[in-house]
Short mmCIF file of C-alpha atoms and ligand atoms in Angstrom, two decimals:
data_model
loop_
_atom_site.label_atom_id
_atom_site.label_comp_id
_atom_site.label_asym_id
_atom_site.label_seq_id
_atom_site.Cartn_x
_atom_site.Cartn_y
_atom_site.Cartn_z
CA MET A 1 -0.28 0.18 0.01
CA SER A 2 1.63 3.22 -0.83
CA LYS A 3 1.79 6.16 1.49
CA ALA A 4 -1.28 8.44 1.48
CA LYS A 5 -0.44 12.76 1.63
CA SER A 6 -2.12 13.74 4.51
CA SER A 7 -2.32 12.96 7.55
CA ARG A 8 -4.72 13.22 11.00
CA ASP A 9 -4.79 16.32 13.01
CA ARG A 10 -7.32 17.68 15.64
CA ARG A 11 -9.14 20.51 14.84
CA ILE A 12 -10.74 22.34 18.14
CA ASN A 13 -14.01 23.23 17.51
CA PRO A 14 -16.70 24.97 19.80
CA PRO A 15 -18.89 22.87 22.06
CA GLY A 16 -22.52 21.81 20.01
CA VAL A 17 -25.14 24.90 20.41
CA THR A 18 -28.84 24.72 20.52
CA ARG A 19 -30.57 21.71 18.92
CA VAL A 20 -32.56 23.00 16.38
CA THR A 21 -34.58 20.50 13.50
CA ARG A 22 -35.54 22.09 10.33
CA SER A 23 -38.70 21.59 8.70
CA SER A 24 -40.66 23.28 6.06
CA ILE A 25 -41.67 27.07 6.78
CA THR A 26 -45.41 26.38 6.19
CA THR A 27 -47.62 29.50 6.23
CA THR A 28 -51.31 29.57 5.65
CA GLN A 29 -51.53 31.45 3.15
CA ASP A 30 -48.80 29.35 1.64
CA SER A 31 -51.10 26.50 1.92
CA GLN A 32 -53.94 28.22 0.19
CA ARG A 33 -51.75 28.94 -2.81
CA ILE A 34 -50.94 25.46 -3.56
CA LYS A 35 -52.94 22.77 -4.69
CA PRO A 36 -52.54 19.87 -2.36
CA THR A 37 -51.25 17.10 -4.89
CA ASP A 38 -47.99 19.41 -5.63
CA SER A 39 -47.11 19.49 -1.81
CA GLY A 40 -44.30 16.88 -2.01
CA LEU A 41 -43.22 18.48 -5.45
CA VAL A 42 -43.01 21.94 -3.58
CA ASP A 43 -40.77 21.21 -1.22
CA ASP A 44 -38.28 19.48 -3.78
CA LEU A 45 -38.45 22.56 -5.63
CA SER A 46 -36.59 24.13 -2.61
CA LEU A 47 -33.96 22.43 -3.83
CA MET A 48 -33.68 23.48 -7.23
CA SER A 49 -32.45 26.27 -9.11
CA VAL A 50 -35.00 27.87 -10.86
CA SER A 51 -34.18 26.32 -14.00
CA GLU A 52 -34.25 23.08 -12.78
CA GLN A 53 -37.62 24.04 -11.13
CA GLN A 54 -39.12 24.69 -14.49
CA ALA A 55 -37.87 21.47 -16.02
CA LEU A 56 -39.18 19.22 -13.59
CA LEU A 57 -42.37 21.01 -13.56
CA ALA A 58 -42.43 20.93 -17.04
CA ARG A 59 -41.72 16.58 -16.50
CA GLU A 60 -44.82 16.77 -14.47
CA GLY A 61 -47.05 18.69 -16.72
CA LYS A 62 -47.22 21.75 -14.65
CA SER A 63 -46.53 25.34 -14.56
CA TYR A 64 -43.35 27.46 -12.45
CA GLN A 65 -44.38 28.96 -9.31
CA SER A 66 -42.30 31.36 -7.40
CA PRO A 67 -40.06 29.16 -5.11
CA SER A 68 -41.34 30.84 -1.81
CA THR A 69 -43.89 28.83 -1.74
CA LYS A 70 -43.93 26.05 0.78
CA SER A 71 -45.23 22.93 1.68
CA VAL A 72 -48.72 21.92 2.41
CA LEU A 73 -49.91 19.54 5.12
CA SER A 74 -51.43 16.36 3.43
CA SER A 75 -51.83 14.25 -0.21
CA ALA A 76 -54.05 14.15 -2.88
CA SER A 77 -55.10 10.75 -1.15
CA GLY A 78 -55.70 12.70 2.33
CA ASN A 79 -52.68 10.96 4.36
CA SER A 80 -50.44 13.03 6.11
CA VAL A 81 -47.48 14.14 4.02
CA PRO A 82 -43.85 14.12 5.84
CA ARG A 83 -42.54 17.14 6.63
CA GLY A 84 -38.71 18.55 7.70
CA ALA A 85 -35.85 16.96 7.04
CA LEU A 86 -36.75 13.17 6.81
CA GLY A 87 -39.80 14.28 4.30
CA THR A 88 -38.03 16.28 1.90
CA ILE A 89 -35.00 14.34 1.63
CA GLY A 90 -37.16 11.32 1.10
CA ARG A 91 -39.59 12.60 -1.31
CA LEU A 92 -36.26 13.79 -3.10
CA MET A 93 -34.95 10.14 -3.07
CA LYS A 94 -38.80 8.72 -4.15
CA LEU A 95 -38.97 11.07 -6.98
CA GLY A 96 -36.10 9.49 -8.34
CA ARG A 97 -33.70 12.59 -7.94
CA VAL A 98 -31.06 10.93 -6.25
CA ARG A 99 -28.84 8.30 -7.75
CA ASN A 100 -25.57 8.84 -6.36
CA ILE A 101 -25.43 9.06 -2.43
CA VAL A 102 -22.40 9.46 -0.16
CA VAL A 103 -22.51 8.20 3.20
CA VAL A 104 -20.35 9.77 5.85
CA ALA A 105 -20.16 7.70 9.21
CA GLY A 106 -18.79 8.10 12.65
CA ALA A 107 -19.08 6.20 15.81
CA GLY A 108 -23.11 7.33 16.48
CA ILE A 109 -23.83 4.95 14.23
CA SER A 110 -22.69 1.63 16.28
CA THR A 111 -23.66 2.82 19.56
CA ALA A 112 -27.18 0.89 18.77
CA SER A 113 -24.45 -2.20 18.71
CA GLY A 114 -23.64 -1.69 22.26
CA ILE A 115 -20.23 0.02 21.20
CA PRO A 116 -19.55 3.46 23.01
CA ASP A 117 -19.01 6.54 20.86
CA PHE A 118 -15.57 8.49 21.82
CA ARG A 119 -16.90 11.94 22.53
CA THR A 120 -20.08 11.72 24.36
CA PRO A 121 -19.61 12.86 27.75
CA GLY A 122 -19.62 9.91 30.21
CA THR A 123 -20.21 7.34 28.30
CA GLY A 124 -17.64 7.98 25.53
CA LEU A 125 -14.70 6.02 25.17
CA TYR A 126 -12.30 8.70 25.85
CA ALA A 127 -14.24 9.67 29.45
CA ASN A 128 -13.26 6.30 30.20
CA LEU A 129 -9.78 5.62 29.83
CA ALA A 130 -8.42 6.41 33.17
CA LYS A 131 -7.16 2.83 33.75
CA TYR A 132 -4.86 3.60 31.25
CA ASP A 133 -2.55 6.07 33.11
CA ILE A 134 -2.18 8.34 29.74
CA PRO A 135 -1.11 11.89 29.31
CA TYR A 136 -4.75 12.87 27.88
CA PRO A 137 -7.41 10.60 26.09
CA GLU A 138 -6.63 10.48 22.30
CA ALA A 139 -3.11 9.97 23.25
CA ILE A 140 -4.12 6.60 23.00
CA PHE A 141 -4.35 6.59 19.35
CA ASN A 142 -1.53 8.79 19.11
CA ILE A 143 1.13 6.66 16.64
CA ASP A 144 4.42 8.73 18.85
CA TYR A 145 3.02 8.04 22.19
CA PHE A 146 2.80 4.19 20.80
CA SER A 147 6.02 4.58 19.56
CA ASP A 148 7.13 5.35 23.06
CA ASN A 149 4.58 2.98 24.75
CA PRO A 150 2.29 0.67 23.15
CA HIS A 151 0.80 -0.94 25.95
CA PRO A 152 -2.15 1.37 26.82
CA PHE A 153 -3.24 1.05 22.75
CA PHE A 154 -2.76 -3.13 22.91
CA SER A 155 -5.09 -3.34 26.32
CA LEU A 156 -7.57 -1.20 25.23
CA ALA A 157 -7.29 -3.43 21.75
CA LYS A 158 -8.35 -6.08 23.30
CA GLU A 159 -11.72 -4.81 23.95
CA LEU A 160 -11.81 -3.11 20.78
CA TYR A 161 -10.89 -6.06 18.16
CA PRO A 162 -13.90 -6.91 16.20
CA GLY A 163 -15.89 -9.96 16.81
CA HIS A 164 -18.10 -9.08 19.75
CA HIS A 165 -20.91 -7.09 18.10
CA ARG A 166 -23.37 -7.04 15.75
CA PRO A 167 -24.87 -4.41 12.85
CA ASN A 168 -27.98 -2.82 13.84
CA TYR A 169 -31.04 -0.76 11.76
CA VAL A 170 -28.71 1.89 10.72
CA HIS A 171 -25.85 -0.33 9.33
CA TYR A 172 -28.08 -2.31 7.18
CA PHE A 173 -30.28 0.86 6.47
CA ILE A 174 -27.11 1.86 4.12
CA ARG A 175 -26.63 -1.39 2.95
CA MET A 176 -30.43 -0.94 1.55
CA LEU A 177 -28.98 1.80 0.12
CA HIS A 178 -26.38 -0.49 -2.02
CA GLN A 179 -29.08 -3.02 -2.89
CA LYS A 180 -31.40 -0.18 -4.15
CA GLY A 181 -28.81 0.92 -6.46
CA LEU A 182 -28.43 4.24 -4.46
CA LEU A 183 -24.83 3.95 -2.61
CA LEU A 184 -22.61 5.87 -4.48
CA ARG A 185 -19.67 4.91 -1.59
CA MET A 186 -19.69 4.82 2.43
CA TYR A 187 -16.69 6.85 4.38
CA THR A 188 -16.54 5.22 7.32
CA GLN A 189 -14.12 6.24 10.67
CA ASN A 190 -15.04 3.15 12.33
CA ILE A 191 -12.97 0.82 13.22
CA ASP A 192 -15.70 -1.69 14.62
CA GLY A 193 -15.95 -3.44 10.96
CA LEU A 194 -19.97 -3.64 11.41
CA GLU A 195 -20.33 -2.13 8.08
CA LYS A 196 -18.56 -4.84 6.37
CA LEU A 197 -20.44 -7.68 8.58
CA CYS A 198 -23.92 -6.45 7.32
CA GLY A 199 -22.72 -6.73 3.80
CA ILE A 200 -21.69 -3.76 2.57
CA PRO A 201 -19.56 -4.81 -0.23
CA ASP A 202 -15.48 -3.66 0.00
CA ASP A 203 -16.08 -1.55 -3.26
CA LYS A 204 -18.71 0.77 -1.63
CA LEU A 205 -16.78 1.00 1.83
CA VAL A 206 -13.96 3.10 2.34
CA GLU A 207 -12.10 2.87 5.90
CA ALA A 208 -10.79 6.31 6.33
CA HIS A 209 -9.31 5.29 9.80
CA GLY A 210 -8.56 2.29 8.75
CA SER A 211 -9.21 -1.49 10.43
CA PHE A 212 -8.26 -4.59 12.57
CA ALA A 213 -8.28 -6.59 9.24
CA THR A 214 -4.61 -6.09 8.34
CA ALA A 215 -1.66 -5.35 10.33
CA ALA A 216 2.32 -4.01 9.99
CA CYS A 217 4.68 -2.65 11.72
CA HIS A 218 4.58 1.17 13.01
CA LEU A 219 7.73 1.96 11.75
CA CYS A 220 8.73 0.66 8.46
CA TYR A 221 5.37 -0.99 7.45
CA THR A 222 6.29 -4.32 6.57
CA PRO A 223 2.98 -6.51 6.84
CA TYR A 224 2.73 -8.53 9.45
CA PRO A 225 0.13 -11.58 9.29
CA ALA A 226 -2.90 -10.14 11.37
CA GLU A 227 -4.28 -13.04 12.96
CA GLU A 228 -0.79 -13.57 14.33
CA ALA A 229 -0.65 -9.87 15.68
CA LYS A 230 -4.19 -10.96 17.41
CA GLN A 231 -2.84 -13.56 18.94
CA ALA A 232 -0.09 -11.55 20.52
CA ILE A 233 -2.04 -8.58 21.35
CA MET A 234 -4.90 -10.76 23.10
CA ASN A 235 -2.04 -12.93 25.29
CA GLY A 236 -0.65 -9.78 26.37
CA ASN A 237 2.71 -9.37 24.16
CA VAL A 238 4.30 -7.17 21.91
CA PRO A 239 4.17 -8.18 18.40
CA ILE A 240 8.04 -7.32 16.57
CA CYS A 241 8.25 -6.80 13.26
CA THR A 242 10.64 -9.64 11.71
CA PHE A 243 12.18 -7.17 9.70
CA CYS A 244 13.19 -4.02 12.03
CA ALA A 245 12.22 -5.20 15.16
CA GLY A 246 9.83 -2.33 15.80
CA ALA A 247 6.14 -3.10 16.99
CA VAL A 248 3.24 -4.05 15.06
CA LYS A 249 -0.18 -3.01 15.17
CA PRO A 250 -3.40 -3.28 13.46
CA ASN A 251 -3.97 -1.00 10.42
CA VAL A 252 -5.71 1.45 12.74
CA VAL A 253 -5.08 4.83 11.60
CA PHE A 254 -3.54 6.70 14.56
CA PHE A 255 -3.17 10.74 15.08
CA GLY A 256 -0.05 11.47 13.01
CA GLU A 257 -0.30 8.57 10.74
CA ASP A 258 -1.37 8.23 6.75
CA LEU A 259 -4.80 7.68 5.67
CA PRO A 260 -5.59 4.51 3.47
CA GLU A 261 -4.91 5.43 -0.29
CA LYS A 262 -8.64 4.46 -0.85
CA TYR A 263 -9.53 7.69 1.52
CA PHE A 264 -8.59 9.49 -1.89
CA GLN A 265 -10.88 8.17 -3.89
CA HIS A 266 -13.28 11.00 -2.33
CA ALA A 267 -11.94 13.37 -4.78
CA GLU A 268 -13.80 11.61 -7.34
CA ASP A 269 -16.70 10.63 -5.40
CA PHE A 270 -17.53 14.12 -3.57
CA PRO A 271 -18.51 15.82 -6.85
CA LYS A 272 -20.57 13.03 -8.11
CA ALA A 273 -22.92 13.06 -4.81
CA ASP A 274 -26.35 14.04 -5.65
CA LEU A 275 -26.99 13.52 -1.52
CA LEU A 276 -24.81 13.54 1.43
CA MET A 277 -26.00 11.80 4.26
CA ILE A 278 -23.91 12.47 7.62
CA MET A 279 -24.70 10.14 10.35
CA GLY A 280 -23.36 9.68 13.89
CA THR A 281 -20.20 11.57 13.90
CA SER A 282 -19.25 14.84 15.73
CA LEU A 283 -16.81 16.11 12.42
CA LYS A 284 -14.08 16.91 14.62
CA ILE A 285 -11.39 15.27 12.99
CA GLU A 286 -9.64 16.35 10.01
CA PRO A 287 -9.01 15.54 7.41
CA PHE A 288 -11.95 13.02 7.57
CA ALA A 289 -14.62 16.02 8.77
CA SER A 290 -14.07 19.09 5.72
CA LEU A 291 -14.98 15.98 3.51
CA ILE A 292 -18.74 17.18 3.41
CA ASN A 293 -17.56 20.69 2.06
CA THR A 294 -16.74 19.05 -1.25
CA VAL A 295 -19.88 18.37 -2.13
CA LYS A 296 -21.28 20.72 -5.16
CA SER A 297 -23.21 23.96 -3.35
CA THR A 298 -26.25 22.28 -5.06
CA VAL A 299 -25.86 18.86 -3.31
CA PRO A 300 -28.49 18.55 -0.31
CA ARG A 301 -26.60 17.33 3.01
CA LEU A 302 -28.78 15.55 5.57
CA LEU A 303 -27.42 15.85 8.90
CA LEU A 304 -28.71 12.37 11.31
CA ASN A 305 -26.68 12.69 14.70
CA ARG A 306 -28.01 13.76 18.62
CA ASP A 307 -26.65 17.11 17.82
CA ALA A 308 -25.84 19.48 15.62
CA VAL A 309 -22.12 19.78 14.31
CA GLY A 310 -19.43 21.27 12.26
CA PRO A 311 -21.49 23.49 9.43
CA PHE A 312 -24.87 22.21 11.32
CA GLU A 313 -23.94 24.55 14.03
CA ARG A 314 -23.88 27.47 12.03
CA ARG A 315 -27.10 29.94 11.48
CA PRO A 316 -28.58 30.22 8.86
CA LEU A 317 -27.97 26.46 7.81
CA ARG A 318 -26.26 26.68 3.91
CA ARG A 319 -29.63 25.91 1.44
CA GLY A 320 -30.04 22.24 1.12
CA ASP A 321 -28.66 21.66 4.57
CA TYR A 322 -31.37 19.44 6.33
CA MET A 323 -30.88 17.92 9.81
CA GLU A 324 -32.75 15.67 12.10
CA LEU A 325 -31.56 15.50 15.30
CA GLY A 326 -32.41 12.35 17.70
CA ASP A 327 -31.56 9.24 18.52
CA LEU A 328 -29.85 7.97 14.88
CA SER A 329 -31.76 4.58 15.15
CA ASP A 330 -34.93 6.74 15.28
CA SER A 331 -34.65 8.84 12.49
CA VAL A 332 -33.31 6.54 10.30
CA ARG A 333 -36.31 4.01 11.16
CA LYS A 334 -38.78 7.12 10.22
CA LEU A 335 -36.35 7.73 7.18
CA ALA A 336 -36.87 4.32 5.92
CA GLU A 337 -41.04 4.39 6.82
CA ILE A 338 -41.52 7.40 4.37
CA LEU A 339 -39.68 5.52 1.60
CA GLY A 340 -41.65 2.37 2.36
CA TRP A 341 -38.39 0.33 3.21
CA HIS A 342 -38.78 -0.60 7.11
CA THR A 343 -40.19 -4.03 6.49
CA GLU A 344 -37.46 -4.79 3.81
CA ILE A 345 -35.04 -3.71 6.01
CA GLN A 346 -36.25 -5.73 8.89
CA ASP A 347 -36.25 -8.76 6.56
CA LEU A 348 -32.88 -8.24 5.40
CA MET A 349 -31.49 -7.55 9.06
CA ASN A 350 -33.14 -10.95 10.37
CA SER A 351 -32.43 -13.03 7.52
CA HIS A 352 -28.74 -11.94 7.46
CA GLU A 353 -27.94 -12.07 11.40
CA ASN A 354 -29.80 -15.33 11.57
CA GLY A 355 -27.26 -16.71 8.69
CA VAL A 356 -29.87 -17.07 5.85
CA CYS A 357 -29.21 -14.83 2.97
CA SER A 358 -32.73 -14.79 1.05
CA TYR A 359 -31.00 -11.20 -0.35
CA THR A 360 -30.46 -11.22 -4.30
CA ASP A 361 -28.15 -8.08 -5.40
CA PRO A 362 -30.20 -6.84 -8.56
CA SER A 363 -27.32 -5.27 -9.77
CA SER A 364 -25.52 -8.82 -9.81
CA SER A 365 -27.24 -9.58 -13.23
CA SER A 366 -25.59 -7.13 -15.19
CA GLY A 367 -22.18 -7.88 -13.79
CA GLU A 368 -22.44 -4.15 -11.69
CA ASN A 369 -21.15 -4.75 -7.81
CA SER A 370 -21.37 -8.57 -8.30
CA ASP A 371 -19.16 -9.18 -5.20
CA SER A 372 -22.22 -8.70 -2.95
CA SER A 373 -23.41 -11.91 -3.06
CA GLU A 374 -19.92 -13.46 -2.48
CA THR A 375 -19.77 -10.99 0.63
CA ASP A 376 -23.12 -12.22 1.85
CA SER A 377 -21.55 -15.75 1.98
CA MET A 378 -17.94 -14.42 3.28
CA HIS A 379 -20.01 -12.97 5.76
CA ARG A 380 -21.62 -15.28 6.86
CA ASP A 381 -18.59 -17.76 7.26
CA ALA A 382 -17.29 -15.33 9.41
CA LEU A 383 -20.30 -15.33 11.80
CA TYR A 384 -21.08 -18.87 12.04
CA VAL A 385 -17.61 -20.38 12.05
P1 LIG B 401 -17.56 10.56 18.62
O1 LIG B 401 -17.85 10.42 19.37
O2 LIG B 401 -16.54 12.15 18.17
O3 LIG B 401 -19.05 11.77 17.86
C1 LIG B 401 -20.24 10.92 18.04
C2 LIG B 401 -21.38 11.80 17.44
O4 LIG B 401 -22.02 10.49 17.49
C3 LIG B 401 -21.40 12.36 18.84
O5 LIG B 401 -22.09 14.19 17.95
C4 LIG B 401 -22.66 12.31 19.06
O6 LIG B 401 -23.61 12.50 19.95
C5 LIG B 401 -23.21 11.10 18.27
N1 LIG B 401 -24.19 10.14 18.72
C6 LIG B 401 -23.22 9.08 19.45
N2 LIG B 401 -24.96 8.35 19.58
C7 LIG B 401 -25.62 8.65 18.91
C8 LIG B 401 -27.01 7.41 18.65
N3 LIG B 401 -27.15 6.83 19.24
N4 LIG B 401 -28.19 8.58 17.95
C9 LIG B 401 -27.55 10.16 17.70
N5 LIG B 401 -26.50 10.31 17.92
C10 LIG B 401 -25.57 9.69 18.19
O7 LIG B 401 -17.09 9.80 17.05
P2 LIG B 401 -16.75 10.07 15.86
O8 LIG B 401 -17.06 11.20 15.43
O9 LIG B 401 -16.74 8.54 14.65
O10 LIG B 401 -10.88 7.84 15.66
O11 LIG B 401 -15.11 10.54 15.97
C11 LIG B 401 -14.33 10.65 15.18
C12 LIG B 401 -12.54 10.00 15.13
O12 LIG B 401 -12.27 10.13 16.37
C13 LIG B 401 -12.84 8.52 15.30
O13 LIG B 401 -12.95 7.92 14.29
C14 LIG B 401 -11.45 8.00 16.25
C15 LIG B 401 -11.75 9.69 16.76
O14 LIG B 401 -10.55 9.59 17.76
C16 LIG B 401 -10.05 6.73 15.68
O15 LIG B 401 -9.23 6.80 14.93
C17 LIG B 401 -10.09 5.77 16.87
#
């Protein structure tokens, strides 16, 4: 693996601010101006330029109205139309206006699997490292500190090695995006391996902060058998490089280390995205956090998180930015319900978790993404041997 150019640095952000859930700005006057049947379309229009709006309206056989008109409350059938961030993004997806979704994720997507995140006060990993006697919490993932004293990380690694936790609904939602042919790529900061375990294929996944799947010397980067490294660490030993005698570590990216080569695929992916979904991250760590600013300015960005983070803390929000604050599993489930995917995701999750894979990748017959069914069988092997 060739070495990439930039390294991870910490960025100091102000703490999160007021909780604000974006919702459509509905007025009685506005709702009277629009026919109920236009409700989804009108919300959708708020994301588009005038020329895009005219083109879409022409396709729908309607004439252009002022973009200041906003959503109404019910559909033609009388059913309530979901409003707010999830309703708007759900409508865009249902209208087929979204085909290349990039997902950007962090530790918050795995808390429902029982894995603590890093920075939540009290429960986050960084609040619970006292027993390691380290100078500051992030030292445990600092390459210079590791070089000096690898023992704290190796003690923690015994707990962090994948194998104890299962993917949750959020992971399977992202896999469903792939199954529906909508996932351009998932960029994750997580090192828990749950994305792969739920069946998101390798070519759809960028593990930006590395993983435990491979290991190498932290000094000369000579590869080392991952299973042997794991056994040594589990037995309380330091695996030693056979070439330079440096300490071997799993290829989790530490502060001060280069990101994996695959990370730089972002330069092609983000400009192609037509929707960015940001899930369960504090957006505190660079260069990962800045990826979200590299989509086109017209591309909607949806934040699903407990708190407003990064550019979503600013007021006013960037045009096209949406957020749904609260528990991620709840938000994702609501979006799945809007999309009509909830039962399908539950079935996929149940069958996958029970080792009976009924899923056939719709794209496999065309050859595209054909590694997915293979991923499924590998996944079952990994689960049950
Ligand atoms: P953080 O712990 O910094 O942020 C997790 C975010 O997810 C926070 O904003 C939480 O409020 C939110 N969150 C947690 N559980 C949630 C839930 N159930 N529902 C909704 N939101 C929830 O984790 P990351 O942003 O992933 O580096 O941290 C980035 C990097 O910092 C990590 O990759 C890690 C760390 O140093 C490593 O390489 C190990």
